[in-house]
Amino acid sequence: MCGITGFISPSPKPESDLKKQIHKMARAINHRGPDGEGYWQDKDFGVALGHKRLSIVDLSPTGAQPMHSTCGQLVMVYNGEVYNAPELSKDLIKTGAKFRGTSDSEVILEGFSQWGIHRTLEKLVGMFAIAIWNKQSKELYLIRDRLGIKPLYWTHTKGELIFASELKALKQHPLCPTTINDNATANYMRKGYIGGSTTIYKNVQKLLPGNILRFKAKESPEIKPFWSLREVVSNATNDQYTGTFDEAKEHLTTILKDAVQKRMLSDVPLGSFLSGGIDSSLVAAIMQSHSSSPVRTFSIGFNESKFNEAPHAAAVAQHLGTDHTEMYVSPSDAFEVIPNLPTIFDEPFSDPSQIPTYLLSKLTREHVTVALSGDGGDELFAGYDRYFTANAFAKLLRQPTILRKLQANLIDSVSMETANRISKVLPKNMGKHLAGHKLQRISPALHDGKITTLYHSVLSHKQQTAMILRSGTESVDIDPEFPTGFNTKSNIALLQYIDTLDYLPNDILTKVDRASMAVSLEARVPLIDHRVVEFSWRLPHKYKVDNGTGKHILKEILYQYVPRELLDRPKMGFSVPIGEWLRGPLQTWAEDLLTTDALNSTEVFNTDYVRNIWQQHQSLQVNWEFHLWDILNLQSWLLETKRIQPSEND
């Protein structure tokens, strides 16, 4: 795992200028690769590439980057791991390739040289963000893996293309735009992250998963996909798995075992995150089945029982026989992390699980350099409770239009405070879905009758961001239409598709990448091996969902390793008691950010509105924890960004 950065200018530049600039950009992401660094530049074409190395496989100098192909035509910097490199190297050797070392970087590069870019990418199993300069054609290629596990940012400004693994490196270039994108802040306030290809800065973009960007000086960048989830789902619709459940379970087990075993390849110590839930337990179980010695597993817990999964993780670890380490998180532990969140995440980001994810990564890095994670199982195998909530409410959308709109107008007329009071007198199972802002989430979908609108609302922290922000217009940055030919009667599958396009890369994988790389830990995610993804979409819905709950087939595979009684319990999630902490140990920190002067200084928020909900939260009138956490993370980011600007002398 590493960090990459670089740029190509529209005209030649002195070599000294190229060196100074690329060194400055790479130093900004030193945490992604503290074990080494490398640089390459071509003054005649104004090209510079930088690499920060976290050594995992082939710790010798033969794995160093930038790396040159043996044909001399290609130069590459690369962030990630390709797990089937040993098999690919054997195929390349048969065609005459010769390797200096054993790094996957060298295998990828020789593949590009001999097979071409597209054919090589089709063969790769892994996670990657790649930049390749072709000396002969004078073209730069940027490539991001299929599911968006590894980040890659870029901008094209004044004829210069600039790229990096993180925005903090991009911003070290004097031409990088730093004007805040008001529309991005509006999208952030709705979901707690910035989705799609947009970023917090105007004219700075994320390369979307599964895409290749081609750039030649004095031309516009061209972006084309090499892998498409839309195509995967469309193809799977026409090629549904027809075997029995037991046959599907056996086939999926084979794929999962190979995905996990491949990700255990490492020349440095390796372990696994373990929450005690289905996904992380399955990964740890398969790891232990492949290991002759106890696998290192890690978890964190909380003194607040409703957030604490540590006892469940410990029970699973004991059954599997892993070498288990746990740490209980206190508010003071969280407080040490919170001021650093703007620097860690580079953009406003407010998934509260960012805190335990960072602390878990930090704990794990004290013992190992690589950790496997169970992320992705919920999206692929219908594990989120919200899928079933949205599916239940979707029945309301099939009502006559006049009745839907009447209900929507009625909901719109009810204040959140009134809705909260109503929910308290409803039956418990109904009240939890209709409390306050949850009731208001239904209204937009009742107006237009679309399940996509309903789910967009279900995911939303706030329906009307215009109440919070002084400017900015939201845009729906997910694919609003389902693939042609797919049976749209399966609402849950539609919601899985949306999440895999948006929530998975922009929230879950962003969180895991930034939190782990901030402490120089490589996190690997076997459940979203693209072979698992493609097979999961071929599975009949009934193999994933049984008796109104998801992940049926994953559970049945896991029960072969871990007793059912250790796992059958309600899903807890991975979060922290933000609402309580904002009234307690985090109150002073939050109040300092939300004073009238502080809010006015950033010129983003409607100050009176923010002050009002902060006071309501403190007085226990309304629980505004998620809204406030969104505001606090954006406000903290804005103030930190104003305080720290790139220095010319850095």
PDB file of N, CA and C in Angstrom, residues 194-234:
ATOM      1  N   ILE A 194     -19.371  13.219   0.496  1.00  0.00           N
ATOM      2  CA  ILE A 194     -19.532  13.806  -0.831  1.00  0.00           C
ATOM      3  C   ILE A 194     -19.442  12.683  -1.857  1.00  0.00           C
ATOM      4  N   GLY A 195     -20.525  12.446  -2.566  1.00  0.00           N
ATOM      5  CA  GLY A 195     -20.596  11.308  -3.478  1.00  0.00           C
ATOM      6  C   GLY A 195     -20.243  11.654  -4.907  1.00  0.00           C
ATOM      7  N   GLY A 196     -20.360  10.634  -5.765  1.00  0.00           N
ATOM      8  CA  GLY A 196     -20.095  10.819  -7.182  1.00  0.00           C
ATOM      9  C   GLY A 196     -18.654  11.178  -7.456  1.00  0.00           C
ATOM     10  N   SER A 197     -18.419  11.881  -8.546  1.00  0.00           N
ATOM     11  CA  SER A 197     -17.063  12.282  -8.925  1.00  0.00           C
ATOM     12  C   SER A 197     -16.679  13.640  -8.350  1.00  0.00           C
ATOM     13  N   THR A 198     -17.629  14.325  -7.712  1.00  0.00           N
ATOM     14  CA  THR A 198     -17.356  15.660  -7.188  1.00  0.00           C
ATOM     15  C   THR A 198     -16.538  15.600  -5.898  1.00  0.00           C
ATOM     16  N   THR A 199     -15.940  16.722  -5.552  1.00  0.00           N
ATOM     17  CA  THR A 199     -15.207  16.869  -4.301  1.00  0.00           C
ATOM     18  C   THR A 199     -15.619  18.190  -3.662  1.00  0.00           C
ATOM     19  N   ILE A 200     -15.043  18.494  -2.543  1.00  0.00           N
ATOM     20  CA  ILE A 200     -15.353  19.733  -1.835  1.00  0.00           C
ATOM     21  C   ILE A 200     -14.860  20.954  -2.606  1.00  0.00           C
ATOM     22  N   TYR A 201     -13.954  20.754  -3.559  1.00  0.00           N
ATOM     23  CA  TYR A 201     -13.425  21.873  -4.343  1.00  0.00           C
ATOM     24  C   TYR A 201     -13.981  21.859  -5.765  1.00  0.00           C
ATOM     25  N   LYS A 202     -14.306  23.028  -6.273  1.00  0.00           N
ATOM     26  CA  LYS A 202     -14.741  23.153  -7.656  1.00  0.00           C
ATOM     27  C   LYS A 202     -13.612  22.739  -8.594  1.00  0.00           C
ATOM     28  N   ASN A 203     -13.973  22.006  -9.633  1.00  0.00           N
ATOM     29  CA  ASN A 203     -13.033  21.588 -10.678  1.00  0.00           C
ATOM     30  C   ASN A 203     -11.970  20.605 -10.194  1.00  0.00           C
ATOM     31  N   VAL A 204     -12.195  19.978  -9.044  1.00  0.00           N
ATOM     32  CA  VAL A 204     -11.365  18.866  -8.599  1.00  0.00           C
ATOM     33  C   VAL A 204     -12.282  17.652  -8.505  1.00  0.00           C
ATOM     34  N   GLN A 205     -11.837  16.531  -9.049  1.00  0.00           N
ATOM     35  CA  GLN A 205     -12.714  15.368  -9.146  1.00  0.00           C
ATOM     36  C   GLN A 205     -12.073  14.112  -8.574  1.00  0.00           C
ATOM     37  N   LYS A 206     -12.940  13.151  -8.247  1.00  0.00           N
ATOM     38  CA  LYS A 206     -12.506  11.786  -7.977  1.00  0.00           C
ATOM     39  C   LYS A 206     -12.666  11.000  -9.265  1.00  0.00           C
ATOM     40  N   LEU A 207     -11.696  10.174  -9.591  1.00  0.00           N
ATOM     41  CA  LEU A 207     -11.891   9.234 -10.690  1.00  0.00           C
ATOM     42  C   LEU A 207     -12.831   8.158 -10.186  1.00  0.00           C
ATOM     43  N   LEU A 208     -13.918   7.935 -10.891  1.00  0.00           N
ATOM     44  CA  LEU A 208     -14.907   6.970 -10.434  1.00  0.00           C
ATOM     45  C   LEU A 208     -14.358   5.544 -10.512  1.00  0.00           C
ATOM     46  N   PRO A 209     -14.861   4.646  -9.669  1.00  0.00           N
ATOM     47  CA  PRO A 209     -14.402   3.253  -9.696  1.00  0.00           C
ATOM     48  C   PRO A 209     -14.569   2.621 -11.075  1.00  0.00           C
ATOM     49  N   GLY A 210     -13.623   1.749 -11.415  1.00  0.00           N
ATOM     50  CA  GLY A 210     -13.707   1.016 -12.674  1.00  0.00           C
ATOM     51  C   GLY A 210     -13.459   1.840 -13.906  1.00  0.00           C
ATOM     52  N   ASN A 211     -12.780   3.003 -13.759  1.00  0.00           N
ATOM     53  CA  ASN A 211     -12.571   3.893 -14.895  1.00  0.00           C
ATOM     54  C   ASN A 211     -11.094   4.120 -15.195  1.00  0.00           C
ATOM     55  N   ILE A 212     -10.833   4.457 -16.464  1.00  0.00           N
ATOM     56  CA  ILE A 212      -9.508   4.839 -16.948  1.00  0.00           C
ATOM     57  C   ILE A 212      -9.586   6.259 -17.490  1.00  0.00           C
ATOM     58  N   LEU A 213      -8.680   7.108 -17.034  1.00  0.00           N
ATOM     59  CA  LEU A 213      -8.554   8.457 -17.595  1.00  0.00           C
ATOM     60  C   LEU A 213      -7.311   8.484 -18.477  1.00  0.00           C
ATOM     61  N   ARG A 214      -7.464   8.934 -19.704  1.00  0.00           N
ATOM     62  CA  ARG A 214      -6.334   9.095 -20.638  1.00  0.00           C
ATOM     63  C   ARG A 214      -6.131  10.579 -20.890  1.00  0.00           C
ATOM     64  N   PHE A 215      -4.865  11.026 -20.798  1.00  0.00           N
ATOM     65  CA  PHE A 215      -4.584  12.440 -20.995  1.00  0.00           C
ATOM     66  C   PHE A 215      -3.309  12.631 -21.809  1.00  0.00           C
ATOM     67  N   LYS A 216      -3.409  13.540 -22.769  1.00  0.00           N
ATOM     68  CA  LYS A 216      -2.260  13.939 -23.582  1.00  0.00           C
ATOM     69  C   LYS A 216      -2.196  15.458 -23.556  1.00  0.00           C
ATOM     70  N   ALA A 217      -0.992  16.003 -23.438  1.00  0.00           N
ATOM     71  CA  ALA A 217      -0.824  17.452 -23.334  1.00  0.00           C
ATOM     72  C   ALA A 217      -1.569  18.180 -24.446  1.00  0.00           C
ATOM     73  N   LYS A 218      -2.211  19.278 -24.078  1.00  0.00           N
ATOM     74  CA  LYS A 218      -2.953  20.149 -24.987  1.00  0.00           C
ATOM     75  C   LYS A 218      -4.235  19.498 -25.508  1.00  0.00           C
ATOM     76  N   GLU A 219      -4.679  18.404 -24.847  1.00  0.00           N
ATOM     77  CA  GLU A 219      -5.950  17.768 -25.157  1.00  0.00           C
ATOM     78  C   GLU A 219      -6.779  17.680 -23.879  1.00  0.00           C
ATOM     79  N   SER A 220      -8.058  17.425 -24.036  1.00  0.00           N
ATOM     80  CA  SER A 220      -8.918  17.247 -22.859  1.00  0.00           C
ATOM     81  C   SER A 220      -8.830  15.804 -22.371  1.00  0.00           C
ATOM     82  N   PRO A 221      -8.952  15.594 -21.064  1.00  0.00           N
ATOM     83  CA  PRO A 221      -8.934  14.219 -20.551  1.00  0.00           C
ATOM     84  C   PRO A 221     -10.111  13.405 -21.095  1.00  0.00           C
ATOM     85  N   GLU A 222      -9.855  12.130 -21.362  1.00  0.00           N
ATOM     86  CA  GLU A 222     -10.899  11.201 -21.796  1.00  0.00           C
ATOM     87  C   GLU A 222     -11.062  10.126 -20.723  1.00  0.00           C
ATOM     88  N   ILE A 223     -12.295   9.852 -20.330  1.00  0.00           N
ATOM     89  CA  ILE A 223     -12.558   8.861 -19.285  1.00  0.00           C
ATOM     90  C   ILE A 223     -13.473   7.778 -19.840  1.00  0.00           C
ATOM     91  N   LYS A 224     -13.052   6.518 -19.678  1.00  0.00           N
ATOM     92  CA  LYS A 224     -13.844   5.380 -20.136  1.00  0.00           C
ATOM     93  C   LYS A 224     -13.799   4.277 -19.077  1.00  0.00           C
ATOM     94  N   PRO A 225     -14.903   3.519 -18.932  1.00  0.00           N
ATOM     95  CA  PRO A 225     -14.903   2.419 -17.963  1.00  0.00           C
ATOM     96  C   PRO A 225     -14.199   1.182 -18.502  1.00  0.00           C
ATOM     97  N   PHE A 226     -13.550   0.428 -17.611  1.00  0.00           N
ATOM     98  CA  PHE A 226     -13.058  -0.896 -17.982  1.00  0.00           C
ATOM     99  C   PHE A 226     -13.858  -1.981 -17.261  1.00  0.00           C
ATOM    100  N   TRP A 227     -14.687  -1.571 -16.280  1.00  0.00           N
ATOM    101  CA  TRP A 227     -15.580  -2.477 -15.554  1.00  0.00           C
ATOM    102  C   TRP A 227     -16.772  -1.672 -15.101  1.00  0.00           C
ATOM    103  N   SER A 228     -17.968  -2.232 -15.241  1.00  0.00           N
ATOM    104  CA  SER A 228     -19.181  -1.492 -14.937  1.00  0.00           C
ATOM    105  C   SER A 228     -20.120  -2.351 -14.101  1.00  0.00           C
ATOM    106  N   LEU A 229     -20.524  -1.833 -12.938  1.00  0.00           N
ATOM    107  CA  LEU A 229     -21.496  -2.544 -12.118  1.00  0.00           C
ATOM    108  C   LEU A 229     -22.819  -2.674 -12.860  1.00  0.00           C
ATOM    109  N   ARG A 230     -23.168  -1.653 -13.612  1.00  0.00           N
ATOM    110  CA  ARG A 230     -24.401  -1.721 -14.414  1.00  0.00           C
ATOM    111  C   ARG A 230     -24.371  -2.930 -15.338  1.00  0.00           C
ATOM    112  N   GLU A 231     -23.245  -3.145 -16.014  1.00  0.00           N
ATOM    113  CA  GLU A 231     -23.136  -4.296 -16.908  1.00  0.00           C
ATOM    114  C   GLU A 231     -23.145  -5.607 -16.126  1.00  0.00           C
ATOM    115  N   VAL A 232     -22.487  -5.615 -14.974  1.00  0.00           N
ATOM    116  CA  VAL A 232     -22.460  -6.819 -14.144  1.00  0.00           C
ATOM    117  C   VAL A 232     -23.878  -7.219 -13.759  1.00  0.00           C
ATOM    118  N   VAL A 233     -24.676  -6.252 -13.316  1.00  0.00           N
ATOM    119  CA  VAL A 233     -26.042  -6.534 -12.884  1.00  0.00           C
ATOM    120  C   VAL A 233     -26.915  -6.932 -14.065  1.00  0.00           C
ATOM    121  N   SER A 234     -26.757  -6.247 -15.193  1.00  0.00           N
ATOM    122  CA  SER A 234     -27.530  -6.591 -16.386  1.00  0.00           C
ATOM    123  C   SER A 234     -27.207  -8.001 -16.864  1.00  0.00           C
TER     124      SER A 234
END
